[in-house]
Short mmCIF file of C-alpha atoms and ligand atoms in Angstrom, two decimals:
data_model
loop_
_atom_site.label_atom_id
_atom_site.label_comp_id
_atom_site.label_asym_id
_atom_site.label_seq_id
_atom_site.Cartn_x
_atom_site.Cartn_y
_atom_site.Cartn_z
CA MET A 1 0.00 0.00 0.00
CA VAL A 2 1.26 3.46 -0.82
CA ASP A 3 1.76 5.56 2.24
CA PHE A 4 0.57 8.95 1.02
CA ILE A 5 -0.27 10.56 4.34
CA PRO A 6 2.63 12.65 5.65
CA LYS A 7 3.81 11.48 9.04
CA LEU A 8 2.85 13.90 11.76
CA SER A 9 5.25 14.56 14.57
CA PRO A 10 5.71 17.56 16.82
CA SER A 11 8.91 18.40 15.01
CA ASN A 12 7.50 18.65 11.50
CA LEU A 13 4.37 20.35 12.77
CA LEU A 14 6.58 23.10 14.07
CA THR A 15 8.76 23.45 11.00
CA ARG A 16 7.46 25.53 8.15
CA LYS A 17 9.00 25.61 4.75
CA ILE A 18 8.47 28.61 2.54
CA GLU A 19 9.65 29.12 -1.02
CA LEU A 20 10.20 32.76 -1.67
CA GLY A 21 10.15 33.80 -5.31
CA VAL A 22 12.37 36.78 -5.98
CA THR A 23 11.04 38.01 -9.30
CA GLY A 24 12.61 40.80 -11.29
CA LEU A 25 13.86 41.76 -14.73
CA ALA A 26 17.58 42.02 -15.45
CA ARG A 27 19.40 44.44 -13.12
CA ALA A 28 16.31 44.97 -10.96
CA GLY A 29 18.25 44.06 -7.81
CA LYS A 30 17.54 40.34 -7.15
CA THR A 31 21.07 39.23 -6.27
CA VAL A 32 21.65 42.27 -4.07
CA PHE A 33 18.31 41.75 -2.33
CA ILE A 34 18.99 38.07 -1.61
CA THR A 35 22.52 38.74 -0.35
CA ALA A 36 21.43 41.62 1.86
CA LEU A 37 18.51 39.66 3.27
CA LEU A 38 20.70 36.69 4.16
CA HIS A 39 23.46 38.84 5.61
CA ASP A 40 21.01 40.84 7.74
CA LEU A 41 19.36 37.64 9.01
CA LEU A 42 22.63 35.88 9.75
CA ARG A 43 23.95 38.97 11.57
CA ALA A 44 20.74 39.64 13.47
CA GLU A 45 21.51 40.92 16.94
CA THR A 46 18.36 41.59 18.92
CA THR A 47 20.07 43.90 21.39
CA ALA A 48 21.70 46.11 18.74
CA ALA A 49 20.45 49.69 18.84
CA LYS A 50 20.48 49.92 15.05
CA SER A 51 19.60 46.99 12.86
CA PRO A 52 18.29 46.66 9.31
CA LEU A 53 15.78 44.15 10.73
CA ARG A 54 14.06 46.76 12.91
CA GLY A 55 10.47 46.53 11.63
CA PHE A 56 10.49 42.73 11.26
CA GLY A 57 8.02 41.57 13.95
CA PRO A 58 9.84 38.47 15.29
CA PHE A 59 13.05 40.50 15.54
CA ASP A 60 11.45 43.51 17.24
CA GLU A 61 9.77 41.21 19.75
CA GLY A 62 13.09 39.57 20.57
CA ARG A 63 11.86 36.18 19.32
CA LEU A 64 14.32 35.64 16.48
CA VAL A 65 16.90 33.27 17.96
CA GLY A 66 19.17 33.02 14.94
CA ALA A 67 19.55 32.15 11.28
CA VAL A 68 21.76 29.47 9.71
CA LEU A 69 22.47 28.63 6.11
CA ARG A 70 21.69 25.01 5.28
CA HIS A 71 23.89 23.41 2.68
CA ASP A 72 22.28 20.60 0.75
CA ALA A 73 24.80 17.87 0.00
CA ASN A 74 22.46 16.29 -2.58
CA ALA A 75 21.60 19.48 -4.46
CA THR A 76 21.42 19.30 -8.23
CA VAL A 77 21.40 23.09 -8.55
CA PRO A 78 24.45 25.23 -7.70
CA GLU A 79 24.34 26.98 -4.37
CA PHE A 80 23.77 30.73 -4.41
CA PRO A 81 27.25 32.32 -4.16
CA TYR A 82 26.44 34.09 -0.91
CA GLY A 83 29.98 34.21 0.48
CA GLN A 84 31.49 35.49 -2.73
CA THR A 85 28.82 38.17 -3.28
CA LEU A 86 29.03 39.29 0.33
CA ARG A 87 32.82 39.54 0.21
CA ALA A 88 32.60 41.69 -2.90
CA LEU A 89 30.02 43.95 -1.29
CA THR A 90 31.89 44.34 1.99
CA GLY A 91 35.50 44.27 0.78
CA GLU A 92 38.09 47.06 0.88
CA THR A 93 36.68 48.46 -2.35
CA PRO A 94 33.10 47.25 -2.26
CA SER A 95 31.62 46.20 -5.58
CA TRP A 96 28.19 45.18 -6.80
CA PRO A 97 27.67 41.62 -8.04
CA GLN A 98 28.13 40.84 -11.71
CA PRO A 99 24.94 40.14 -13.69
CA THR A 100 23.82 36.62 -12.81
CA GLU A 101 24.58 34.01 -15.46
CA GLY A 102 22.92 30.88 -14.16
CA ILE A 103 20.54 29.48 -11.65
CA SER A 104 21.36 28.99 -7.98
CA ARG A 105 19.49 28.15 -4.84
CA ILE A 106 19.93 28.77 -1.14
CA ARG A 107 18.20 27.70 2.06
CA VAL A 108 18.23 29.60 5.32
CA GLU A 109 16.76 28.27 8.51
CA LEU A 110 15.26 30.73 10.95
CA ARG A 111 14.99 29.62 14.55
CA TYR A 112 12.49 31.60 16.59
CA ARG A 113 10.33 31.58 19.66
CA ARG A 114 6.63 31.67 19.14
CA GLY A 115 4.64 34.68 20.30
CA ARG A 116 1.62 34.69 22.52
CA GLY A 117 -1.10 35.28 19.94
CA LEU A 118 -3.93 32.94 19.04
CA ARG A 119 -2.03 31.91 15.96
CA ALA A 120 0.86 30.75 18.11
CA VAL A 121 -1.46 28.55 20.14
CA ALA A 122 -2.92 27.13 16.94
CA ALA A 123 0.58 26.50 15.62
CA GLY A 124 1.20 24.11 18.45
CA ARG A 125 2.30 26.14 21.42
CA GLY A 126 0.48 23.63 23.54
CA LEU A 127 3.01 21.02 22.50
CA GLY A 128 5.44 22.50 24.91
CA SER A 129 8.36 23.09 22.60
CA GLY A 130 9.91 26.50 23.04
CA GLU A 131 11.41 27.09 19.62
CA SER A 132 10.28 26.65 16.05
CA LEU A 133 11.96 26.59 12.68
CA LEU A 134 11.11 28.29 9.46
CA THR A 135 12.98 27.22 6.37
CA LEU A 136 13.22 29.76 3.62
CA ASP A 137 14.21 28.62 0.13
CA ILE A 138 15.27 31.23 -2.41
CA ILE A 139 16.51 30.94 -5.97
CA ASP A 140 18.45 33.43 -8.05
CA TYR A 141 18.64 33.45 -11.84
CA PRO A 142 19.36 35.88 -14.67
CA GLY A 143 16.48 38.31 -15.12
CA GLU A 144 16.65 37.69 -18.87
CA TRP A 145 15.35 34.14 -18.41
CA LEU A 146 12.19 35.32 -16.72
CA VAL A 147 11.08 37.10 -19.86
CA ASP A 148 10.75 33.72 -21.60
CA LEU A 149 7.79 32.59 -19.50
CA PRO A 150 5.12 34.12 -21.82
CA MET A 151 6.61 32.07 -24.71
CA LEU A 152 5.10 28.96 -23.12
CA GLU A 153 1.66 29.96 -24.36
CA GLN A 154 2.62 30.97 -27.88
CA ASP A 155 3.27 28.82 -30.91
CA PHE A 156 6.22 29.68 -33.13
CA GLU A 157 4.22 31.60 -35.74
CA THR A 158 2.35 33.75 -33.19
CA TRP A 159 5.55 34.49 -31.31
CA SER A 160 7.40 35.24 -34.52
CA GLN A 161 4.79 37.74 -35.64
CA ALA A 162 4.72 39.44 -32.23
CA MET A 163 8.53 39.79 -32.22
CA LEU A 164 8.54 41.17 -35.77
CA ASP A 165 5.86 43.74 -34.88
CA GLN A 166 7.85 44.70 -31.79
CA ALA A 167 11.11 44.99 -33.78
CA ARG A 168 9.58 47.58 -36.10
CA LEU A 169 8.46 49.92 -33.33
CA GLY A 170 10.20 52.98 -31.86
CA PRO A 171 13.92 52.75 -31.19
CA ARG A 172 13.91 49.01 -32.00
CA ALA A 173 13.32 49.73 -35.69
CA GLU A 174 16.80 51.17 -36.04
CA LEU A 175 18.45 48.48 -33.93
CA SER A 176 16.81 45.56 -35.76
CA ARG A 177 17.69 46.77 -39.26
CA ASP A 178 20.63 44.41 -39.98
CA TRP A 179 18.88 41.36 -38.66
CA LEU A 180 15.62 42.16 -40.48
CA SER A 181 17.29 42.77 -43.79
CA PHE A 182 19.11 39.43 -43.42
CA VAL A 183 16.06 37.33 -42.55
CA THR A 184 13.80 38.87 -45.18
CA GLN A 185 16.21 37.66 -47.89
CA ARG A 186 14.95 34.10 -47.78
CA ALA A 187 11.35 32.91 -47.82
CA PRO A 188 10.34 30.57 -44.97
CA ASP A 189 9.87 27.64 -47.37
CA THR A 190 13.53 27.82 -48.53
CA ALA A 191 15.52 24.68 -47.67
CA HIS A 192 16.95 24.80 -44.16
CA ASP A 193 20.64 25.52 -43.84
CA GLU A 194 22.25 25.46 -40.40
CA GLU A 195 24.87 28.05 -41.32
CA TYR A 196 22.17 30.47 -42.37
CA ALA A 197 20.31 29.73 -39.13
CA ALA A 198 23.47 30.45 -37.11
CA GLU A 199 23.98 33.81 -38.82
CA ALA A 200 20.32 34.77 -38.42
CA ALA A 201 20.50 33.91 -34.70
CA ARG A 202 23.75 35.87 -34.32
CA LEU A 203 22.26 39.00 -35.88
CA TYR A 204 19.10 38.59 -33.82
CA THR A 205 21.20 38.29 -30.64
CA GLU A 206 23.08 41.46 -31.57
CA TYR A 207 19.80 43.26 -31.98
CA LEU A 208 18.61 42.01 -28.57
CA ARG A 209 21.89 43.09 -27.01
CA ALA A 210 21.62 46.59 -28.46
CA CYS A 211 18.09 46.82 -27.02
CA ALA A 212 19.34 45.67 -23.60
CA GLU A 213 22.00 48.39 -23.67
CA ARG A 214 19.25 50.97 -24.12
CA GLY A 215 17.49 49.61 -21.04
CA LEU A 216 14.80 47.63 -22.90
CA ARG A 217 13.88 44.39 -21.13
CA PHE A 218 11.11 42.69 -23.13
CA LEU A 219 13.66 40.62 -25.01
CA GLN A 220 13.01 37.04 -26.06
CA PRO A 221 14.48 34.43 -26.04
CA GLY A 222 16.34 35.31 -22.85
CA ARG A 223 18.98 32.61 -23.34
CA PHE A 224 20.20 34.40 -26.46
CA LEU A 225 21.46 37.12 -24.12
CA THR A 226 22.47 34.92 -21.19
CA PRO A 227 22.93 31.40 -22.54
CA GLY A 228 24.39 29.88 -19.34
CA SER A 229 25.13 26.21 -20.04
CA LEU A 230 23.52 26.51 -23.50
CA ARG A 231 26.29 28.64 -24.97
CA GLY A 232 26.83 27.44 -28.55
CA ALA A 233 23.96 24.91 -28.41
CA ALA A 234 22.05 24.22 -31.64
CA VAL A 235 18.70 24.85 -29.91
CA LEU A 236 19.60 28.56 -29.87
CA ARG A 237 20.04 28.69 -33.65
CA PHE A 238 16.69 30.16 -34.65
CA CYS A 239 14.90 33.50 -34.61
CA PRO A 240 11.54 35.02 -35.58
CA LEU A 241 10.86 34.37 -39.24
CA PRO A 242 9.08 36.86 -41.50
CA GLY A 243 6.34 35.20 -43.52
CA ALA A 244 5.95 32.17 -41.24
CA GLN A 245 2.17 31.94 -41.53
CA ALA A 246 0.08 30.75 -38.61
CA GLY A 247 -1.85 27.61 -39.50
CA ALA A 248 0.24 26.89 -42.62
CA LYS A 249 2.01 23.53 -42.67
CA PRO A 250 5.71 24.19 -43.20
CA GLY A 251 7.32 22.29 -46.08
CA ARG A 252 9.54 19.34 -45.18
CA GLY A 253 13.15 20.35 -44.72
CA SER A 254 12.27 24.08 -44.89
CA LEU A 255 13.64 26.91 -42.74
CA HIS A 256 10.19 27.34 -41.30
CA GLU A 257 10.02 23.70 -40.21
CA ALA A 258 13.49 23.79 -38.66
CA PHE A 259 12.96 27.06 -36.78
CA ARG A 260 9.61 25.85 -35.54
CA ALA A 261 11.16 22.63 -34.25
CA LYS A 262 13.94 24.52 -32.45
CA TYR A 263 11.42 26.91 -30.94
CA ARG A 264 9.41 23.97 -29.60
CA ASP A 265 12.53 22.40 -28.14
CA TYR A 266 13.41 25.72 -26.56
CA GLN A 267 9.91 25.98 -25.09
CA ASP A 268 9.91 22.45 -23.71
CA LYS A 269 13.46 21.66 -22.74
CA VAL A 270 14.55 25.10 -21.65
CA VAL A 271 11.67 27.32 -20.57
CA ARG A 272 9.17 24.73 -19.31
CA ASP A 273 11.87 22.84 -17.48
CA PHE A 274 13.13 26.01 -15.77
CA TYR A 275 9.59 27.02 -14.88
CA ARG A 276 8.56 23.59 -13.55
CA ARG A 277 11.63 23.09 -11.45
CA HIS A 278 11.78 26.50 -9.87
CA PHE A 279 8.52 28.39 -10.06
CA THR A 280 5.65 26.02 -9.46
CA ALA A 281 6.02 25.58 -5.70
CA LEU A 282 6.35 29.23 -4.67
CA ASP A 283 4.51 30.35 -1.56
CA ARG A 284 5.46 34.02 -1.48
CA GLN A 285 6.70 36.44 -4.08
CA ILE A 286 8.55 39.71 -4.07
CA VAL A 287 8.47 41.48 -7.42
CA LEU A 288 11.41 43.85 -7.65
CA ILE A 289 10.83 46.75 -9.99
CA ASP A 290 13.55 49.12 -11.09
CA ALA A 291 11.12 51.95 -11.78
CA LEU A 292 13.74 54.63 -11.24
CA ARG A 293 16.13 53.62 -13.98
CA ALA A 294 13.16 53.19 -16.30
CA LEU A 295 11.92 56.69 -15.44
CA ASP A 296 15.33 58.06 -16.23
CA ALA A 297 15.42 56.20 -19.56
CA GLY A 298 12.08 57.60 -20.75
CA PRO A 299 8.64 56.44 -21.92
CA THR A 300 9.73 53.63 -24.27
CA VAL A 301 11.79 51.85 -21.62
CA PHE A 302 9.17 52.49 -18.96
CA GLU A 303 6.36 51.01 -21.05
CA ASP A 304 8.52 48.11 -22.19
CA MET A 305 9.26 47.28 -18.54
CA SER A 306 5.57 47.40 -17.57
CA GLN A 307 4.59 45.20 -20.50
CA ALA A 308 7.31 42.67 -19.79
CA LEU A 309 6.24 42.45 -16.14
CA ALA A 310 2.58 42.09 -17.08
CA ALA A 311 3.34 39.25 -19.51
CA ILE A 312 5.57 37.46 -16.99
CA LEU A 313 3.33 37.70 -13.95
CA GLY A 314 0.48 35.99 -15.78
CA ASN A 315 2.49 32.77 -15.58
CA PHE A 316 2.74 32.50 -11.81
CA ARG A 317 0.26 30.50 -9.82
CA HIS A 318 -1.32 32.92 -7.36
CA GLY A 319 -3.99 31.92 -4.90
CA ARG A 320 -4.56 31.53 -1.24
CA SER A 321 -3.78 28.09 0.07
CA GLY A 322 -6.60 26.19 1.72
CA PRO A 323 -6.21 24.78 5.25
CA LEU A 324 -5.28 21.34 3.86
CA SER A 325 -3.16 22.54 0.98
CA TRP A 326 -0.03 21.00 2.49
CA LEU A 327 -1.77 17.61 2.19
CA THR A 328 -3.18 18.03 -1.29
CA GLY A 329 -0.05 19.67 -2.61
CA ARG A 330 -2.17 22.38 -4.26
CA ARG A 331 -0.40 25.49 -3.17
CA GLY A 332 -0.13 28.90 -4.63
CA ILE A 333 1.51 32.25 -3.98
CA ASP A 334 -0.66 33.83 -1.34
CA LYS A 335 1.29 37.03 -0.70
CA VAL A 336 2.92 39.28 -3.23
CA LEU A 337 5.01 42.31 -2.44
CA PHE A 338 5.55 44.72 -5.29
CA ALA A 339 8.69 46.59 -4.40
CA ALA A 340 10.26 49.50 -6.20
CA THR A 341 13.98 48.93 -5.62
CA LYS A 342 16.87 51.35 -5.07
CA ALA A 343 14.72 53.75 -3.02
CA ASP A 344 17.98 55.20 -1.68
CA HIS A 345 18.30 56.88 -5.09
CA VAL A 346 15.53 59.37 -4.31
CA ILE A 347 15.18 61.96 -1.58
CA ARG A 348 13.25 61.01 1.53
CA GLY A 349 10.17 63.00 0.58
CA ASP A 350 9.95 61.16 -2.72
CA ARG A 351 9.90 57.60 -1.38
CA LEU A 352 6.17 57.74 -0.81
CA HIS A 353 5.74 59.07 -4.34
CA LEU A 354 7.80 56.17 -5.64
CA GLU A 355 5.57 53.78 -3.74
CA ASN A 356 2.47 55.46 -5.17
CA LEU A 357 3.87 55.28 -8.68
CA THR A 358 4.48 51.55 -8.20
CA ARG A 359 0.96 51.07 -6.86
CA ARG A 360 -0.48 52.75 -9.91
CA MET A 361 1.77 50.71 -12.16
CA LEU A 362 0.00 47.66 -10.79
CA HIS A 363 -3.09 48.65 -12.76
CA VAL A 364 -1.05 48.03 -15.89
CA VAL A 365 0.88 45.02 -14.65
CA ASP A 366 -2.17 43.26 -13.19
CA GLU A 367 -4.73 44.70 -15.58
CA SER A 368 -7.29 41.96 -15.08
CA ASN A 369 -6.95 42.16 -11.26
CA ARG A 370 -6.13 38.46 -11.22
CA ILE A 371 -3.28 38.77 -8.73
CA LYS A 372 -5.05 41.38 -6.64
CA THR A 373 -8.08 39.14 -6.18
CA SER A 374 -6.22 35.91 -5.51
CA ALA A 375 -3.37 36.95 -3.24
CA GLU A 376 -2.66 39.46 -0.50
CA ILE A 377 -0.76 42.36 -2.01
CA GLN A 378 1.43 45.09 -0.65
CA VAL A 379 3.46 47.80 -2.33
CA ALA A 380 6.68 49.35 -1.02
CA ALA A 381 9.70 51.39 -2.01
CA ILE A 382 12.76 49.61 -0.65
CA ALA A 383 16.55 49.62 -0.73
CA ALA A 384 18.24 46.37 0.21
CA ILE A 385 21.54 48.23 0.59
CA ARG A 386 21.24 51.89 1.30
CA CYS A 387 24.18 53.68 -0.26
CA THR A 388 23.10 57.28 0.24
CA GLU A 389 22.33 59.49 3.19
CA ASP A 390 19.51 62.00 3.41
CA MET A 391 20.55 65.61 3.90
CA ARG A 392 19.23 69.13 3.45
CA ARG A 393 20.87 71.98 1.66
CA SER A 394 21.68 74.67 4.19
CA ASP A 395 20.80 77.52 1.79
CA THR A 396 17.49 76.37 0.29
CA GLY A 397 16.47 73.72 2.80
CA ARG A 398 15.86 71.33 -0.09
CA GLU A 399 16.39 67.63 0.54
CA ILE A 400 19.40 66.13 -1.17
CA LEU A 401 21.34 62.85 -1.17
CA PHE A 402 24.90 62.24 -0.16
CA GLY A 403 26.68 59.35 -1.84
CA ARG A 404 29.53 58.16 -4.06
CA ARG A 405 29.18 57.28 -7.71
CA PRO A 406 31.37 54.66 -9.40
CA GLY A 407 34.70 56.26 -10.23
CA ASP A 408 34.29 59.15 -7.77
CA THR A 409 36.85 59.26 -4.99
CA GLU A 410 34.62 60.98 -2.48
CA GLU A 411 31.00 61.19 -1.46
CA GLN A 412 29.21 64.27 -2.69
CA ALA A 413 25.81 65.91 -2.54
CA PHE A 414 23.28 65.10 -5.28
CA ASP A 415 19.91 66.45 -6.16
CA PRO A 416 18.26 63.71 -8.23
CA GLY A 417 15.13 65.74 -8.90
CA ALA A 418 11.61 64.56 -8.25
CA VAL A 419 9.69 61.37 -8.93
CA PRO A 420 6.54 62.15 -10.99
CA LEU A 421 3.21 62.26 -9.22
CA ASP A 422 1.14 61.39 -12.29
CA PHE A 423 0.62 57.98 -13.77
CA PRO A 424 1.36 57.43 -16.55
CA PRO A 425 4.10 59.98 -15.93
CA ARG A 426 3.82 63.24 -17.83
CA TRP A 427 7.17 62.91 -19.47
CA ASP A 428 7.66 66.60 -20.14
CA ALA A 429 6.68 67.71 -16.66
CA PHE A 430 9.18 66.13 -14.26
CA ARG A 431 12.89 66.06 -13.84
CA TYR A 432 14.51 62.99 -12.36
CA ARG A 433 18.07 61.83 -12.85
CA PHE A 434 19.41 58.35 -12.06
CA TRP A 435 23.02 57.88 -10.97
CA ASP A 436 24.60 54.65 -9.87
CA PHE A 437 25.83 54.73 -6.29
CA GLN A 438 28.53 52.60 -4.74
CA PRO A 439 28.27 50.65 -1.50
CA ARG A 440 30.41 52.08 1.31
CA ASN A 441 33.46 50.54 2.86
CA ASP A 442 32.07 50.50 6.37
CA PRO A 443 33.03 47.80 8.93
CA ALA A 444 29.63 48.20 10.56
CA TRP A 445 28.06 46.84 7.34
CA ARG A 446 30.27 43.80 7.56
CA HIS A 447 29.39 43.05 11.17
CA GLY A 448 25.89 44.34 11.73
CA GLY A 449 24.20 44.00 8.32
CA PHE A 450 23.52 46.53 5.59
CA PRO A 451 21.62 49.73 6.19
CA ALA A 452 18.35 49.46 4.29
CA ILE A 453 15.07 51.13 3.53
CA LYS A 454 11.94 49.16 4.40
CA LEU A 455 13.62 45.78 3.96
CA ALA A 456 12.47 44.66 7.41
CA GLU A 457 8.89 45.69 6.68
CA ALA A 458 9.06 43.76 3.41
CA LEU A 459 10.23 40.65 5.23
CA ASP A 460 7.57 41.12 7.87
CA PHE A 461 4.85 41.17 5.24
CA LEU A 462 6.28 38.11 3.50
CA ILE A 463 6.95 35.81 6.47
CA GLY A 464 6.18 37.69 9.72
CA GLU A 465 2.81 35.99 10.26
CA ASP A 466 4.35 32.57 9.78
CA MET A 467 6.55 33.21 12.76
CA THR A 468 3.90 34.26 15.29
N1 GTP B 501 21.80 51.99 -4.38
C1 GTP B 501 21.36 50.76 -4.54
N2 GTP B 501 21.61 50.13 -5.72
C2 GTP B 501 21.15 48.87 -5.86
C3 GTP B 501 20.41 48.19 -4.86
N3 GTP B 501 20.08 46.97 -5.33
C4 GTP B 501 20.60 46.89 -6.57
N4 GTP B 501 21.26 48.02 -6.90
C5 GTP B 501 21.93 48.36 -8.17
O1 GTP B 501 21.34 47.55 -9.19
C6 GTP B 501 22.34 46.76 -9.83
C7 GTP B 501 21.77 45.40 -10.17
O2 GTP B 501 21.52 44.66 -9.02
P1 GTP B 501 21.53 43.06 -9.05
O3 GTP B 501 21.10 42.59 -7.70
O4 GTP B 501 22.80 42.54 -9.59
O5 GTP B 501 20.36 42.82 -10.11
P2 GTP B 501 19.76 41.42 -10.59
O6 GTP B 501 18.26 41.57 -10.54
O7 GTP B 501 20.35 40.31 -9.82
O8 GTP B 501 20.23 41.41 -12.12
P3 GTP B 501 20.53 40.14 -13.08
O9 GTP B 501 21.42 39.21 -12.33
O10 GTP B 501 21.15 40.79 -14.27
O11 GTP B 501 19.18 39.54 -13.39
C8 GTP B 501 23.50 46.71 -8.83
O12 GTP B 501 24.70 46.50 -9.50
C9 GTP B 501 23.41 48.08 -8.17
O13 GTP B 501 24.02 49.06 -8.98
C10 GTP B 501 20.13 48.91 -3.63
O14 GTP B 501 19.48 48.42 -2.69
N5 GTP B 501 20.63 50.18 -3.55
MG1 MG B 502 21.52 38.78 -10.37
#
């Protein structure tokens, strides 16, 4: 007989496992967020006067006993390079992590004492054990790969047409010229030739790369930009094909047939596999949005980012879990935090405006209200690592920021201008300027965690209730 009922024991009743999905386009701040979160948890010191965790319920109440990283000896996925990223961020000359090139996973175990609320009693306080465990699983991956999720629902011809339409719009028209003139030379029913396919894919990749340099993010297929272990693989030798008619049966041995077959392999073996293995068991989600850089880049980049996020988020399984969901295995993401990142890039008075802008962006990103009606949602403006300080100009009293840009030897005062109040932003009516800021070389960061903006509140929303 198959034993399908999980064994109940006080120990597994008191251990909760949560998969946290850190979702964000390329350069949104995923790796920095994960590293900062882990560092702050591992360095948590309840008696410290200043801590980035101030605002996280279990910490404020003195119930967080400690956090430990758990290394899985049987893991089939590389471990998140926490030590390496942390060393870079807290070294003599602190540096930001490189763009992520592959998938990695990490598990942190939080040991805590339960509170006195009703929930604590329900969670088994009566069992007499003083401490509980919460296991948090997090994965990191290149933001480019996320943008592939919408491809799962499109056949080759529909996708191809959508990419061609996109390539002819706005600044993309100029950037796609070489690739387009190459692929329009041959009709889709021409005999397939792998060398031609390789050149078409190379030109298409160059076009995608030029778009990425301009800040555009709705770029598919993501592995063309960040191939990871697929570098040089034949499955990446295709691209959208002008004239590939929907519904038409491609001729045997034609370009159309070959590109369609590669697209299907890409969908199945690359995207679906990635999605199944890492995104189907998520319990909580934080969507990191780099709204500030997009604002700085202008309306095309801003709209492209919103559209990419909208298309991606449709693929996640949101929904409140029922009381027996741990038995049935039917779980969903029941809490989503939409977080504008890098809030240390704007003056204090503008952080609420940034939050409001993000809230209003949700109307575009979750147009059908699907997420809003199936999960608990919160919006915040956060900085996982705060690199600037808030100051006021002595002459005008205006708020400014104090920080160091890459290449600068010293910290200086900056006035980044204001975040727009309207949504969609009135592009001619606001002035905001994005600069990159460097992390500080400060021993306190190494020992006590990173200074942050609203990181603790974000964590409290995501897992605070699970630790009552
Ligand atoms: N000031 C400040 N900058 C940040 C913060 N988080 C991220 N950044 C900046 O954003 C850049 C990208 O952050 P990452 O964490 O590498 O972004 P990512 O989402 O992992 O990007 P990919 O790996 O390319 O998908 C960093 O190099 C920093 O310049 C923050 O909290 N404060
Ligand atoms: Mg990264």
